[in-house]
Coordinates of C-alpha atoms and ligand atoms in Angstrom, one line a residue:
M1 CA 20.2 11.0 -3.6
K2 CA 20.9 7.6 -5.1
T3 CA 17.7 5.6 -5.2
K4 CA 18.1 1.6 -5.2
I5 CA 15.5 -0.2 -7.2
I6 CA 15.0 -3.8 -5.9
K7 CA 12.8 -6.1 -8.0
I8 CA 10.7 -8.7 -6.0
D9 CA 8.6 -11.5 -7.5
I10 CA 5.4 -11.3 -5.7
T11 CA 4.9 -15.0 -5.8
K12 CA 8.1 -15.6 -3.8
P13 CA 9.1 -12.6 -1.8
L14 CA 12.3 -13.3 0.2
D15 CA 13.1 -12.0 3.6
E16 CA 16.6 -11.2 2.3
Q17 CA 15.4 -9.0 -0.5
L18 CA 13.5 -6.8 2.1
E19 CA 16.7 -6.4 4.4
F20 CA 17.8 -3.2 2.6
P21 CA 14.3 -1.5 2.7
V22 CA 13.7 -2.5 6.4
E23 CA 17.1 -1.0 7.2
V24 CA 16.0 2.2 5.5
I25 CA 12.7 2.4 7.2
K26 CA 14.3 1.8 10.6
S27 CA 16.8 4.5 10.0
G28 CA 14.3 7.1 9.1
G29 CA 14.4 6.9 5.2
L30 CA 11.8 6.6 2.4
V31 CA 10.8 3.4 0.7
A32 CA 8.2 2.9 -2.1
F33 CA 6.4 -0.5 -2.1
P34 CA 3.9 -2.0 -3.8
T35 CA 0.2 -2.7 -2.2
E36 CA -2.8 -4.4 -3.9
T37 CA -4.2 -0.9 -4.4
V38 CA -1.5 1.5 -5.5
Y39 CA 2.2 2.0 -4.6
G40 CA 2.9 3.6 -1.5
L41 CA 5.6 5.9 -0.2
G42 CA 6.6 4.6 3.2
A43 CA 8.2 6.0 6.3
S44 CA 8.2 5.0 9.8
A45 CA 4.9 6.2 11.2
L46 CA 6.5 6.7 14.7
N47 CA 9.3 8.8 13.4
E48 CA 8.3 12.5 13.0
D49 CA 11.3 13.7 10.9
A50 CA 10.9 10.7 8.4
S51 CA 7.2 11.4 8.0
K52 CA 8.1 15.1 7.1
N53 CA 10.3 14.1 4.4
I54 CA 7.4 12.1 2.9
Y55 CA 5.5 15.5 2.5
K56 CA 8.7 16.9 0.9
A57 CA 9.4 14.1 -1.7
K58 CA 5.8 14.4 -2.6
G59 CA 5.3 18.0 -2.7
R60 CA 2.3 17.5 -0.6
P61 CA 0.7 20.0 1.7
S62 CA 1.3 19.2 5.2
D63 CA -2.5 19.5 6.2
N64 CA -3.2 16.5 4.2
P65 CA -2.7 13.4 6.5
L66 CA -1.1 10.2 6.0
I67 CA -2.6 6.6 6.4
I68 CA -0.6 4.2 8.8
H69 CA -0.3 0.7 7.5
I70 CA -0.2 -2.3 9.9
D71 CA 0.5 -6.0 9.1
N72 CA -2.4 -7.4 11.3
P73 CA -5.7 -5.7 12.0
I74 CA -5.1 -6.2 15.8
E75 CA -2.1 -3.8 15.9
A76 CA -4.4 -0.9 15.3
E77 CA -5.2 -1.1 19.3
K78 CA -1.8 0.3 19.7
Y79 CA -2.3 3.6 17.6
C80 CA -6.0 4.5 18.0
F81 CA -9.1 3.8 19.8
T82 CA -11.0 0.9 18.0
N83 CA -14.7 0.1 18.5
D84 CA -17.3 -2.4 17.3
D85 CA -17.4 -1.1 13.9
Y86 CA -13.7 -1.3 13.4
H87 CA -13.7 -5.2 14.5
K88 CA -16.6 -5.8 11.9
I89 CA -14.5 -4.3 9.2
A90 CA -11.5 -6.1 10.3
K91 CA -13.2 -9.4 10.3
N92 CA -14.8 -9.1 6.8
F93 CA -12.4 -7.1 4.9
M94 CA -8.8 -7.1 6.4
P95 CA -6.2 -7.4 5.3
G96 CA -7.6 -5.8 2.2
P97 CA -8.3 -2.4 0.3
I98 CA -9.9 -0.5 3.1
T99 CA -8.9 2.2 5.5
C100 CA -10.5 3.1 8.6
I101 CA -10.4 6.5 10.4
L102 CA -10.7 6.4 14.2
K103 CA -9.7 8.6 17.1
K104 CA -5.9 8.6 17.4
K105 CA -3.7 7.8 20.6
N106 CA -0.9 10.1 21.2
I107 CA 1.8 7.5 20.1
I108 CA 1.1 8.8 16.6
P109 CA 2.9 12.1 15.8
N110 CA 0.7 15.2 14.6
T111 CA 2.7 15.4 11.5
I112 CA 1.2 12.2 10.4
T113 CA -2.5 13.3 11.1
G114 CA -2.1 17.0 10.0
G115 CA -3.1 18.0 13.2
L116 CA -6.4 15.9 13.4
D117 CA -7.5 14.1 16.4
T118 CA -8.2 11.1 14.2
V119 CA -5.8 8.5 12.3
A120 CA -6.3 6.5 9.4
V121 CA -5.5 2.8 9.5
R122 CA -5.0 0.4 6.8
C123 CA -3.9 -3.3 6.8
P124 CA -2.8 -4.1 3.4
E125 CA -3.0 -7.8 1.9
N126 CA -0.3 -7.6 -0.7
I127 CA 2.4 -10.0 0.8
I128 CA 5.3 -7.7 -0.1
A129 CA 3.7 -4.8 1.8
N130 CA 2.7 -6.9 4.8
K131 CA 6.0 -8.5 5.1
L132 CA 7.7 -5.3 5.0
I133 CA 5.6 -3.7 7.8
Q134 CA 6.1 -7.0 9.8
L135 CA 9.8 -7.0 9.4
C136 CA 10.1 -3.2 10.2
G137 CA 8.4 -3.9 13.5
C138 CA 6.6 -0.5 13.3
P139 CA 3.5 0.9 11.3
I140 CA 4.5 2.4 8.1
A141 CA 3.0 5.9 7.2
A142 CA 2.4 6.0 3.3
P143 CA 0.5 8.1 1.1
S144 CA 0.3 7.0 -2.7
A145 CA 3.9 7.2 -4.1
N146 CA 3.2 9.9 -6.8
T147 CA 4.2 13.7 -7.0
S148 CA 1.2 15.2 -5.3
G149 CA -1.7 15.9 -7.7
K150 CA -0.5 13.3 -10.4
P151 CA -2.4 10.0 -10.9
S152 CA -1.5 7.4 -8.4
P153 CA 1.1 4.7 -9.3
T154 CA 0.1 1.4 -10.1
K155 CA 3.6 0.2 -11.5
A156 CA 7.1 0.7 -10.3
Q157 CA 7.9 2.7 -13.5
H158 CA 5.4 5.2 -12.3
V159 CA 7.2 5.5 -9.0
I160 CA 10.4 5.9 -10.7
D161 CA 8.9 8.6 -13.2
D162 CA 8.1 10.7 -10.2
L163 CA 10.3 10.1 -7.4
Y164 CA 13.7 8.7 -8.7
G165 CA 16.5 10.5 -7.0
K166 CA 14.2 11.8 -4.2
I167 CA 13.8 8.6 -2.0
D168 CA 16.1 5.9 -0.8
C169 CA 14.5 2.9 -2.4
I170 CA 11.6 1.6 -4.8
I171 CA 10.7 -2.1 -4.4
D172 CA 9.3 -3.2 -7.8
G173 CA 6.7 -5.8 -7.1
G174 CA 4.9 -5.6 -10.5
S175 CA 1.6 -4.1 -11.4
C176 CA -1.1 -3.5 -8.6
D177 CA -4.1 -5.9 -8.6
I178 CA -6.7 -3.4 -8.1
G179 CA -5.2 -0.2 -9.4
L180 CA -7.3 2.2 -7.3
E181 CA -6.8 3.5 -3.8
S182 CA -8.3 1.9 -0.7
T183 CA -11.7 2.6 0.4
I184 CA -11.9 5.1 3.4
V185 CA -14.7 4.9 6.1
K186 CA -15.0 7.3 8.9
I187 CA -16.1 5.2 11.9
V188 CA -16.4 7.4 15.0
D189 CA -19.2 8.1 17.4
G190 CA -21.2 5.2 16.2
N191 CA -21.6 6.5 12.5
C192 CA -20.1 4.9 9.5
K193 CA -19.3 7.4 6.6
L194 CA -17.6 6.7 3.2
L195 CA -15.1 9.2 2.2
R196 CA -13.4 7.8 -0.5
P197 CA -14.8 4.7 -2.6
G198 CA -12.3 1.9 -3.4
G199 CA -11.5 -1.8 -3.7
I200 CA -14.2 -2.6 -0.8
T201 CA -17.3 -1.7 -2.6
I202 CA -20.1 0.4 -1.3
N203 CA -22.4 -2.6 -1.9
Q204 CA -20.0 -4.6 0.4
L205 CA -20.1 -2.0 3.1
T206 CA -23.9 -1.7 2.9
S207 CA -24.4 -5.3 3.8
L208 CA -22.5 -4.4 7.3
F209 CA -23.8 -1.1 7.5
P210 CA -27.3 -0.5 6.2
K211 CA -27.3 3.2 7.2
I212 CA -23.7 4.1 5.7
E213 CA -23.5 7.8 4.7
I214 CA -21.7 8.7 1.7
D215 CA -19.8 11.9 2.2
K216 CA -20.8 14.8 -0.2
A217 CA -17.2 15.1 -1.6
V218 CA -17.5 11.6 -3.2
I219 CA -19.6 12.9 -6.2
S220 CA -20.1 16.4 -5.8
K221 CA -17.7 19.7 -6.0
L222 CA -17.3 21.2 -2.3
N223 CA -17.9 24.9 -2.2
E224 CA -14.8 27.2 -1.4
N225 CA -16.1 27.5 2.2
E226 CA -17.0 23.8 2.7
I227 CA -14.4 21.7 4.8
A228 CA -13.6 18.4 3.3
E229 CA -13.9 15.4 5.8
A230 CA -10.8 13.9 4.2
P231 CA -8.5 16.7 3.5
G232 CA -7.2 15.2 0.3
M233 CA -10.6 15.3 -1.3
K234 CA -10.5 18.9 -1.7
Y235 CA -7.4 19.0 -3.9
R236 CA -7.5 18.5 -7.8
H237 CA -6.3 14.9 -8.1
Y238 CA -5.3 12.0 -10.5
A239 CA -4.9 14.8 -13.0
P240 CA -2.9 14.3 -16.3
K241 CA -1.2 17.3 -18.0
A242 CA -4.0 17.8 -20.4
L243 CA -7.5 19.2 -19.8
V244 CA -9.9 16.3 -18.9
N245 CA -13.7 16.4 -20.4
L246 CA -15.9 13.9 -18.8
I247 CA -18.7 12.2 -20.8
L248 CA -21.2 10.2 -18.7
K249 CA -22.8 7.1 -20.3
D250 CA -26.2 6.2 -19.6
G251 CA -26.2 2.9 -21.2
T252 CA -28.7 3.6 -24.0
N253 CA -28.0 2.8 -27.5
E254 CA -29.4 6.1 -28.5
Q255 CA -27.1 8.0 -26.3
Y256 CA -24.3 5.5 -27.4
G257 CA -24.8 6.8 -31.0
R258 CA -24.7 10.6 -29.8
I259 CA -21.4 10.0 -28.2
I260 CA -19.8 8.4 -31.0
N261 CA -21.2 11.2 -33.3
Y262 CA -19.9 13.9 -30.9
L263 CA -16.4 12.4 -30.6
S264 CA -16.3 11.9 -34.5
K265 CA -17.0 15.8 -35.0
N266 CA -14.7 17.1 -32.0
T267 CA -11.6 15.0 -32.1
Q268 CA -10.2 15.7 -35.6
S269 CA -7.2 17.3 -34.4
N270 CA -4.1 15.4 -33.4
N271 CA -3.6 16.7 -29.9
I272 CA -7.0 15.4 -28.7
G273 CA -7.2 12.0 -27.0
V274 CA -10.0 9.7 -26.0
L275 CA -10.0 7.4 -23.0
A276 CA -13.0 4.9 -23.0
S277 CA -13.8 1.0 -23.2
D278 CA -12.7 -1.1 -26.1
D279 CA -15.9 -0.7 -28.0
I280 CA -15.7 3.1 -28.1
V281 CA -11.9 3.7 -28.9
S282 CA -12.1 1.1 -31.7
K283 CA -14.3 3.5 -33.6
F284 CA -11.2 6.0 -33.8
P285 CA -8.2 4.2 -35.2
N286 CA -6.6 7.5 -36.3
L287 CA -6.7 9.2 -33.0
I288 CA -4.7 9.0 -29.7
T289 CA -6.7 6.6 -27.6
K290 CA -6.2 4.7 -24.8
S291 CA -8.5 1.7 -23.8
L292 CA -9.9 0.9 -20.2
G293 CA -10.8 -2.6 -21.6
P294 CA -14.1 -4.5 -22.2
Q295 CA -17.1 -2.1 -21.5
D296 CA -18.4 -4.6 -18.7
D297 CA -15.2 -5.3 -16.8
E298 CA -15.0 -2.7 -14.0
F299 CA -12.1 -4.7 -12.5
E300 CA -9.9 -4.2 -15.6
Q301 CA -11.0 -0.5 -16.1
G302 CA -9.9 0.1 -12.3
R303 CA -6.7 -1.5 -13.0
R304 CA -5.8 0.4 -16.2
L305 CA -7.3 4.0 -15.4
F306 CA -4.2 5.6 -13.7
D307 CA -1.8 3.9 -16.2
C308 CA -3.8 5.3 -19.1
L309 CA -4.0 8.7 -17.6
R310 CA 0.0 8.7 -17.5
E311 CA 0.4 7.2 -20.9
F312 CA -1.4 10.4 -22.1
D313 CA 1.3 12.4 -20.4
K314 CA 3.7 11.0 -22.7
T315 CA 1.9 12.3 -25.7
N316 CA 1.1 15.9 -27.2
V317 CA -2.5 15.5 -26.3
E318 CA -3.8 18.7 -24.7
M319 CA -7.4 17.6 -24.3
I320 CA -8.9 14.2 -23.3
Y321 CA -12.4 13.0 -23.7
V322 CA -13.1 10.4 -21.1
V323 CA -16.2 8.3 -21.5
I324 CA -17.4 6.3 -18.3
N325 CA -20.5 5.1 -16.7
Q326 CA -22.1 7.4 -14.0
K327 CA -22.3 4.6 -11.3
N328 CA -23.3 4.8 -7.6
N329 CA -22.5 1.2 -6.9
D330 CA -19.8 -1.4 -7.2
L331 CA -16.4 -0.6 -8.3
G332 CA -18.1 1.7 -10.8
L333 CA -18.4 4.4 -8.1
A334 CA -14.8 4.6 -7.2
I335 CA -13.9 4.8 -11.0
Y336 CA -16.5 7.6 -11.3
N337 CA -15.2 9.3 -8.4
R338 CA -11.6 9.4 -9.6
M339 CA -12.7 10.7 -13.0
L340 CA -14.9 13.4 -11.4
K341 CA -11.6 14.5 -9.6
A342 CA -9.3 14.2 -12.6
S343 CA -11.6 16.2 -14.7
G344 CA -12.1 18.9 -12.0
F345 CA -15.9 18.0 -12.4
N346 CA -15.9 19.2 -16.0
I347 CA -18.8 17.2 -17.4
L348 CA -19.7 17.5 -20.8
K349 CA -23.7 17.1 -21.5
I350 CA -24.2 16.1 -25.1
Ligands
TXA401 O1 -4.8 2.5 -1.2 C1 -4.4 3.6 -0.3 O2 -5.1 4.0 0.6 C2 -2.9 4.0 -0.7 C3 -1.9 2.8 -0.3 C4 -0.6 3.3 -0.4 O3 -2.2 2.3 1.0 N1 -2.6 5.0 0.1 C5 -3.2 6.5 -0.2 O4 -2.9 7.3 0.6 O5 -4.1 6.6 -1.2 P1 -3.0 8.8 0.2 O6 -2.4 9.7 1.2 O7 -2.7 9.1 -1.3 O8 -4.7 9.2 0.5 C6 -5.2 9.2 1.7 C7 -6.5 10.0 2.0 C8 -6.2 11.4 1.7 O9 -7.1 12.0 1.1 C9 -6.3 12.0 3.2 O10 -6.7 13.2 3.1 C10 -7.1 11.0 3.7 O11 -6.9 9.9 3.3 N2 -7.0 10.7 5.2 C11 -5.8 10.3 5.9 N3 -6.0 10.5 7.3 C12 -7.1 11.2 7.4 C13 -7.8 11.4 8.6 N4 -7.5 11.3 10.0 N5 -9.1 11.9 8.5 C14 -9.7 12.1 7.1 N6 -9.0 11.8 6.2 C15 -7.8 11.2 6.3
MG402 MG1 -2.9 10.0 -3.1

């Protein structure tokens, strides 16, 4: 298949530039597009065959449901049963990097929801994404636009690397602002449960839902027989080709010294990489290192994370040491969660 790439300047997206992608979506094809979180692989959420093609292009298991994207929070009423919690979230955080799981209405095909009676709804803020949905006049079903299991795409080039030739169109709208997927909350039966931490932080959510529950799968490995509340959480995710070893920082100087010492001893070989903040990688000028940015800047770290993992795939690195904070708040929780998944919960105690 010939994939058309359309470059759009996010500061002035033109309706004419979206004509081809809109035509593709309306006629049942697949378009990758930028959002403020990561790039999505979109198809009409009301077209069952089109959504089946999303699973095919990504190599995604069909029991892993898709998020439907709307251009305005009020549109959700058409596709699911909204409630007071939804309205609270919509008022405070939409459009933005948050996804709500609600009971679905029949108009949404079962292929989208993997047979579940709930549907995930998100209203992206990115102007290209929002305009695309508006011009299509239908909700757009979109998982992250990567091959299943690989790090999510935060640049058009990542989508090209994974999906060129398999989809109709890629809109290149530059790098994603947040670089981590949306926060997912399940808000049915009066409970609010965090299934995936993301751009809207746990601290922001707690201000609205003091009793919010954090799903076990966010920071711990589920047993074989446990069912993941978000089916995607059970798969190994965000994984580069190399084995990932996680080293968790506790912020003390003494431990910092031990980490540097450990890495110096264990990273002699030229097929070992280090992913950490500037201060740590600068100690290893002869190694294959990728920097997440300044150690206190979680936003920059979030933005760079998936790109760094993908950069390692272009090297001959076989083992990557990742040094990050073990955080249960702010954006740090989302970074910690992604790295737990990328490493398959492989945490080194040093
Ligand atoms: O930021 C994002 O959310 C991006 C952009 C493109 O919007 N999308 C994204 O989609 O990350 P995806 O498919 O890669 O991740 C969606 C997650 C999966 O883990 C899936 O299992 C879960 O949401 N999910 C979808 N529908 C669900 C439902 N009805 N109940 C529970 N989990 C659901
Ligand atoms: Mg994904």
